[in-house]
């Protein structure tokens, strides 16, 4: 199952196991069960601290638990945690076996103190890059607190369950049998939801901080660069962010950062985090800025109720998926309307789906989905695709992809629970048409995350981007901006990084002069 190179790496990791770990398999006669047993046998062969029991009695097969001999840790994987979940499996084994997690001591203590009974089930797909963060966070919580259990379920393998619970996006998290949340979430965000007092306590801690020299808002490519440049100048640097990585978390292979041949978005995000944490940067995460009040000391108010002050601020809040803004879209997000083909694509196996848009993202999505879905309709409002020719040619060569031109989306149709079709205006004959389908992947570009600045004096342009000059200064002295949230053209990772560096150097220059 595992190749020799991976086995050698794992053998080295498993020397870090302090305590025994028991893998207990629940299997049936299926091929997947045999594959799972093959994987587990490979793992047990790599360390005498890992043993395998084949007498599991989980209702889901194939599945297995990762436990300590005291039976006090409830981690289960239903399906084979390969693909993006392989790291989740290895971390679960290491942490169950006593390898210390890389989490702040106060968070570990907070997890240990959680009272009550919390049975989490997380539906994932193996190609979802956002899922491992949730699985790993919940597994860690299960390792530290016997009142918490964590089960990962591969939605592509347990289709009946997915159908019954009407899961159409991953990760979808259930707590004690009820839907708890959807989408990327880290340990602190999950803790905030189950331990509501923690938000207030964290906000009080943040508000008590002394003013910063530079406060960076955001956690993507521009923000990470800006914060590291500031910290390297030896000035007091703070970073307010919801996550590390920003949009790169939704990107698979990145091939246009010239110093690196190819890297996965989530891997690059973990490098950002490591780099940020190795500098003197005060990270406030997960926190979302909601208001900016300029002054001698600039104030940034956070959704948690906290308030942070700084002599200069760098706005690097990036961009998010553009929505179609048609009736039904909001209602069915996560119930058939999707934005991440890598994540949610596997849930549409054998179904009919649509992709909206004709740029590189849309055409790449259509090519990906054509390998999973029964049929893919690509709807564009004009009469030409704008994607690179090589991608267009590939898509148009696929038998189960249809391009529908001059199709203006009018409505997302649904039955109250899930998407049933899309209604569009056929501009060739001015008639409305209804296309029955199960999923709609919206790929129509990005919008800057600047809504929170609307009441501030920071000037935005017609596209709602923060206006910046060549020094990345905004219209307000002391406030700088960088990356996809700004008017800087060509939204690219390297450009965001360059702008982040410029904004930081300009902030430093401002501090010296004032
Ligand atoms: P783009 O801006 O390139 O394309 C947006 C598409 O969505 C266009 O077809 C546009 O149609 C359509 N559109 C916009 N608004 C609406 C709307 N309200 N309703 C319906 N359709 C709409 O965005 P992408 O996300 O595709 O790409 C963003 C950037 O990232 C680009 O620079 C792209 O090249 C790059 N990228 C590169 C990749 C690669 O190199 N492999 C992969 C993915 C992205 P219209 O033409 O009618 O305006």
Tab-separated table of N, CA and C in Angstrom, residues 374-449:
chain	number	residue	atom	x	y	z
A	374	UNK	N	-21.521	13.181	-13.985
A	374	UNK	CA	-22.057	12.583	-15.205
A	374	UNK	C	-21.913	13.558	-16.363
A	375	UNK	N	-22.311	14.825	-16.104
A	375	UNK	CA	-22.266	15.820	-17.157
A	375	UNK	C	-22.011	17.209	-16.576
A	376	UNK	N	-21.250	18.002	-17.298
A	376	UNK	CA	-20.939	19.363	-16.843
A	376	UNK	C	-21.399	20.361	-17.914
A	377	UNK	N	-22.269	21.300	-17.517
A	377	UNK	CA	-22.648	22.389	-18.423
A	377	UNK	C	-21.888	23.638	-17.995
A	378	UNK	N	-21.209	24.272	-18.928
A	378	UNK	CA	-20.476	25.503	-18.605
A	378	UNK	C	-21.278	26.667	-19.164
A	379	UNK	N	-21.734	27.554	-18.280
A	379	UNK	CA	-22.572	28.674	-18.716
A	379	UNK	C	-21.747	29.954	-18.736
A	380	UNK	N	-21.692	30.599	-19.895
A	380	UNK	CA	-21.035	31.913	-19.953
A	380	UNK	C	-22.036	32.943	-20.479
A	381	UNK	N	-21.905	34.152	-19.957
A	381	UNK	CA	-22.901	35.170	-20.327
A	381	UNK	C	-22.588	35.820	-21.676
A	382	UNK	N	-21.320	35.748	-22.103
A	382	UNK	CA	-20.951	36.326	-23.406
A	382	UNK	C	-20.891	35.200	-24.441
A	383	UNK	N	-20.260	35.455	-25.583
A	383	UNK	CA	-20.170	34.361	-26.538
A	383	UNK	C	-18.738	33.850	-26.695
A	384	UNK	N	-17.847	34.210	-25.695
A	384	UNK	CA	-16.493	33.641	-25.795
A	384	UNK	C	-15.890	33.372	-24.415
A	385	UNK	N	-15.131	32.285	-24.384
A	385	UNK	CA	-14.391	31.929	-23.173
A	385	UNK	C	-13.173	32.839	-23.086
A	386	UNK	N	-12.738	33.159	-21.866
A	386	UNK	CA	-11.528	33.987	-21.727
A	386	UNK	C	-10.358	33.176	-21.161
A	387	UNK	N	-10.572	31.904	-20.890
A	387	UNK	CA	-9.499	31.052	-20.335
A	387	UNK	C	-8.383	30.884	-21.369
A	388	UNK	N	-7.199	30.459	-20.894
A	388	UNK	CA	-6.080	30.195	-21.809
A	388	UNK	C	-6.508	29.147	-22.844
A	389	UNK	N	-6.017	29.317	-24.082
A	389	UNK	CA	-6.433	28.433	-25.184
A	389	UNK	C	-6.193	26.961	-24.862
A	390	UNK	N	-5.080	26.666	-24.231
A	390	UNK	CA	-4.748	25.261	-23.945
A	390	UNK	C	-5.833	24.621	-23.054
A	391	UNK	N	-6.347	25.410	-22.104
A	391	UNK	CA	-7.404	24.900	-21.216
A	391	UNK	C	-8.729	24.776	-21.964
A	392	UNK	N	-9.028	25.799	-22.784
A	392	UNK	CA	-10.268	25.744	-23.584
A	392	UNK	C	-10.287	24.499	-24.454
A	393	UNK	N	-9.146	24.235	-25.142
A	393	UNK	CA	-9.090	23.081	-26.053
A	393	UNK	C	-9.340	21.795	-25.299
A	394	UNK	N	-8.717	21.690	-24.120
A	394	UNK	CA	-8.881	20.465	-23.316
A	394	UNK	C	-10.363	20.302	-22.937
A	395	UNK	N	-10.953	21.384	-22.451
A	395	UNK	CA	-12.350	21.282	-21.997
A	395	UNK	C	-13.282	20.916	-23.156
A	396	UNK	N	-13.084	21.578	-24.286
A	396	UNK	CA	-13.990	21.353	-25.415
A	396	UNK	C	-13.813	19.959	-26.029
A	397	UNK	N	-12.705	19.307	-25.684
A	397	UNK	CA	-12.493	17.950	-26.211
A	397	UNK	C	-13.212	16.899	-25.357
A	398	UNK	N	-13.718	17.319	-24.200
A	398	UNK	CA	-14.338	16.334	-23.292
A	398	UNK	C	-15.797	16.089	-23.693
A	399	UNK	N	-16.152	14.802	-23.780
A	399	UNK	CA	-17.472	14.433	-24.305
A	399	UNK	C	-18.614	14.807	-23.371
A	400	UNK	N	-18.335	14.828	-22.052
A	400	UNK	CA	-19.435	15.113	-21.115
A	400	UNK	C	-19.460	16.578	-20.647
A	401	UNK	N	-18.848	17.462	-21.442
A	401	UNK	CA	-18.916	18.900	-21.120
A	401	UNK	C	-19.624	19.628	-22.260
A	402	UNK	N	-20.612	20.460	-21.907
A	402	UNK	CA	-21.300	21.274	-22.911
A	402	UNK	C	-21.103	22.745	-22.576
A	403	UNK	N	-20.732	23.525	-23.561
A	403	UNK	CA	-20.587	24.965	-23.345
A	403	UNK	C	-21.875	25.652	-23.795
A	404	UNK	N	-22.472	26.417	-22.887
A	404	UNK	CA	-23.690	27.158	-23.252
A	404	UNK	C	-23.348	28.645	-23.246
A	405	UNK	N	-23.354	29.239	-24.438
A	405	UNK	CA	-22.975	30.653	-24.567
A	405	UNK	C	-24.191	31.547	-24.380
A	406	UNK	N	-23.911	32.805	-24.121
A	406	UNK	CA	-24.970	33.833	-23.986
A	406	UNK	C	-26.044	33.418	-22.979
A	407	UNK	N	-25.587	32.761	-21.911
A	407	UNK	CA	-26.525	32.265	-20.883
A	407	UNK	C	-26.362	33.111	-19.630
A	408	UNK	N	-27.346	33.933	-19.351
A	408	UNK	CA	-27.269	34.821	-18.188
A	408	UNK	C	-28.055	34.168	-17.047
A	409	UNK	N	-27.354	33.817	-15.973
A	409	UNK	CA	-28.038	33.131	-14.869
A	409	UNK	C	-29.093	34.038	-14.246
A	410	UNK	N	-30.281	33.481	-14.040
A	410	UNK	CA	-31.396	34.273	-13.503
A	410	UNK	C	-31.738	33.814	-12.086
A	411	UNK	N	-31.659	32.508	-11.844
A	411	UNK	CA	-32.091	32.002	-10.538
A	411	UNK	C	-31.502	30.620	-10.274
A	412	UNK	N	-31.235	30.355	-8.993
A	412	UNK	CA	-30.884	28.990	-8.592
A	412	UNK	C	-32.179	28.351	-8.113
A	413	UNK	N	-32.564	27.251	-8.751
A	413	UNK	CA	-33.820	26.597	-8.365
A	413	UNK	C	-33.528	25.504	-7.343
A	414	UNK	N	-34.461	25.318	-6.400
A	414	UNK	CA	-34.274	24.281	-5.391
A	414	UNK	C	-35.599	23.812	-4.829
A	415	UNK	N	-35.525	22.731	-4.019
A	415	UNK	CA	-36.766	22.192	-3.444
A	415	UNK	C	-36.911	22.566	-1.976
A	416	UNK	N	-36.148	23.582	-1.558
A	416	UNK	CA	-36.192	23.999	-0.158
A	416	UNK	C	-35.046	23.392	0.630
A	417	UNK	N	-34.540	22.246	0.172
A	417	UNK	CA	-33.438	21.588	0.893
A	417	UNK	C	-32.154	21.599	0.074
A	418	UNK	N	-32.307	21.475	-1.246
A	418	UNK	CA	-31.107	21.393	-2.091
A	418	UNK	C	-31.402	21.929	-3.495
A	419	UNK	N	-30.323	22.176	-4.230
A	419	UNK	CA	-30.460	22.683	-5.604
A	419	UNK	C	-31.090	21.619	-6.502
A	420	UNK	N	-32.000	22.073	-7.360
A	420	UNK	CA	-32.581	21.135	-8.338
A	420	UNK	C	-32.297	21.587	-9.774
A	421	UNK	N	-31.858	22.842	-9.948
A	421	UNK	CA	-31.596	23.287	-11.313
A	421	UNK	C	-31.135	24.729	-11.351
A	422	UNK	N	-30.893	25.192	-12.558
A	422	UNK	CA	-30.515	26.596	-12.737
A	422	UNK	C	-31.385	27.189	-13.847
A	423	UNK	N	-31.868	28.391	-13.598
A	423	UNK	CA	-32.683	29.058	-14.608
A	423	UNK	C	-31.813	30.138	-15.246
A	424	UNK	N	-31.749	30.135	-16.585
A	424	UNK	CA	-30.945	31.162	-17.247
A	424	UNK	C	-31.697	31.766	-18.425
A	425	UNK	N	-31.274	32.985	-18.740
A	425	UNK	CA	-31.857	33.666	-19.894
A	425	UNK	C	-30.982	33.353	-21.099
A	426	UNK	N	-31.574	32.707	-22.084
A	426	UNK	CA	-30.843	32.417	-23.322
A	426	UNK	C	-30.935	33.683	-24.175
A	427	UNK	N	-29.790	34.413	-24.233
A	427	UNK	CA	-29.828	35.725	-24.891
A	427	UNK	C	-29.873	35.619	-26.416
A	428	UNK	N	-29.762	34.398	-26.930
A	428	UNK	CA	-29.849	34.259	-28.392
A	428	UNK	C	-31.300	34.387	-28.845
A	429	UNK	N	-32.250	33.923	-27.998
A	429	UNK	CA	-33.656	34.051	-28.400
A	429	UNK	C	-34.520	34.689	-27.305
A	430	UNK	N	-33.813	35.218	-26.257
A	430	UNK	CA	-34.501	35.922	-25.168
A	430	UNK	C	-35.553	35.085	-24.440
A	431	UNK	N	-35.285	33.795	-24.278
A	431	UNK	CA	-36.220	32.938	-23.522
A	431	UNK	C	-35.522	32.433	-22.262
A	432	UNK	N	-36.330	32.157	-21.243
A	432	UNK	CA	-35.767	31.598	-20.008
A	432	UNK	C	-35.759	30.088	-20.110
A	433	UNK	N	-34.652	29.488	-19.691
A	433	UNK	CA	-34.565	28.023	-19.747
A	433	UNK	C	-34.209	27.481	-18.365
A	434	UNK	N	-34.678	26.285	-18.090
A	434	UNK	CA	-34.390	25.648	-16.804
A	434	UNK	C	-33.562	24.400	-17.052
A	435	UNK	N	-32.385	24.375	-16.442
A	435	UNK	CA	-31.507	23.217	-16.623
A	435	UNK	C	-31.540	22.413	-15.335
A	436	UNK	N	-32.124	21.208	-15.329
A	436	UNK	CA	-32.147	20.423	-14.095
A	436	UNK	C	-30.743	19.909	-13.761
A	437	UNK	N	-30.289	20.097	-12.534
A	437	UNK	CA	-28.976	19.597	-12.118
A	437	UNK	C	-28.869	19.572	-10.596
A	438	UNK	N	-27.767	18.999	-10.100
A	438	UNK	CA	-27.606	18.855	-8.647
A	438	UNK	C	-26.630	19.854	-8.044
A	439	UNK	N	-25.695	20.346	-8.862
A	439	UNK	CA	-24.684	21.236	-8.296
A	439	UNK	C	-24.320	22.365	-9.239
A	440	UNK	N	-24.007	23.528	-8.640
A	440	UNK	CA	-23.610	24.692	-9.437
A	440	UNK	C	-22.293	25.219	-8.863
A	441	UNK	N	-21.241	25.164	-9.655
A	441	UNK	CA	-19.936	25.647	-9.202
A	441	UNK	C	-19.709	27.045	-9.767
A	442	UNK	N	-19.699	28.022	-8.874
A	442	UNK	CA	-19.603	29.425	-9.292
A	442	UNK	C	-18.124	29.807	-9.375
A	443	UNK	N	-17.664	30.176	-10.561
A	443	UNK	CA	-16.239	30.466	-10.779
A	443	UNK	C	-16.139	31.753	-11.598
A	444	UNK	N	-16.579	32.866	-10.998
A	444	UNK	CA	-16.663	34.095	-11.784
A	444	UNK	C	-15.755	35.190	-11.231
A	445	UNK	N	-14.611	34.781	-10.717
A	445	UNK	CA	-13.644	35.766	-10.244
A	445	UNK	C	-13.807	36.068	-8.762
A	446	UNK	N	-13.189	37.159	-8.356
A	446	UNK	CA	-13.066	37.486	-6.931
A	446	UNK	C	-13.573	38.897	-6.654
A	447	UNK	N	-13.953	39.150	-5.405
A	447	UNK	CA	-14.257	40.529	-4.990
A	447	UNK	C	-13.402	40.871	-3.773
A	448	UNK	N	-12.895	42.121	-3.695
A	448	UNK	CA	-12.039	42.473	-2.557
A	448	UNK	C	-12.818	42.454	-1.242
A	449	UNK	N	-12.152	42.021	-0.184
A	449	UNK	CA	-12.789	41.985	1.142
A	449	UNK	C	-12.617	43.357	1.802
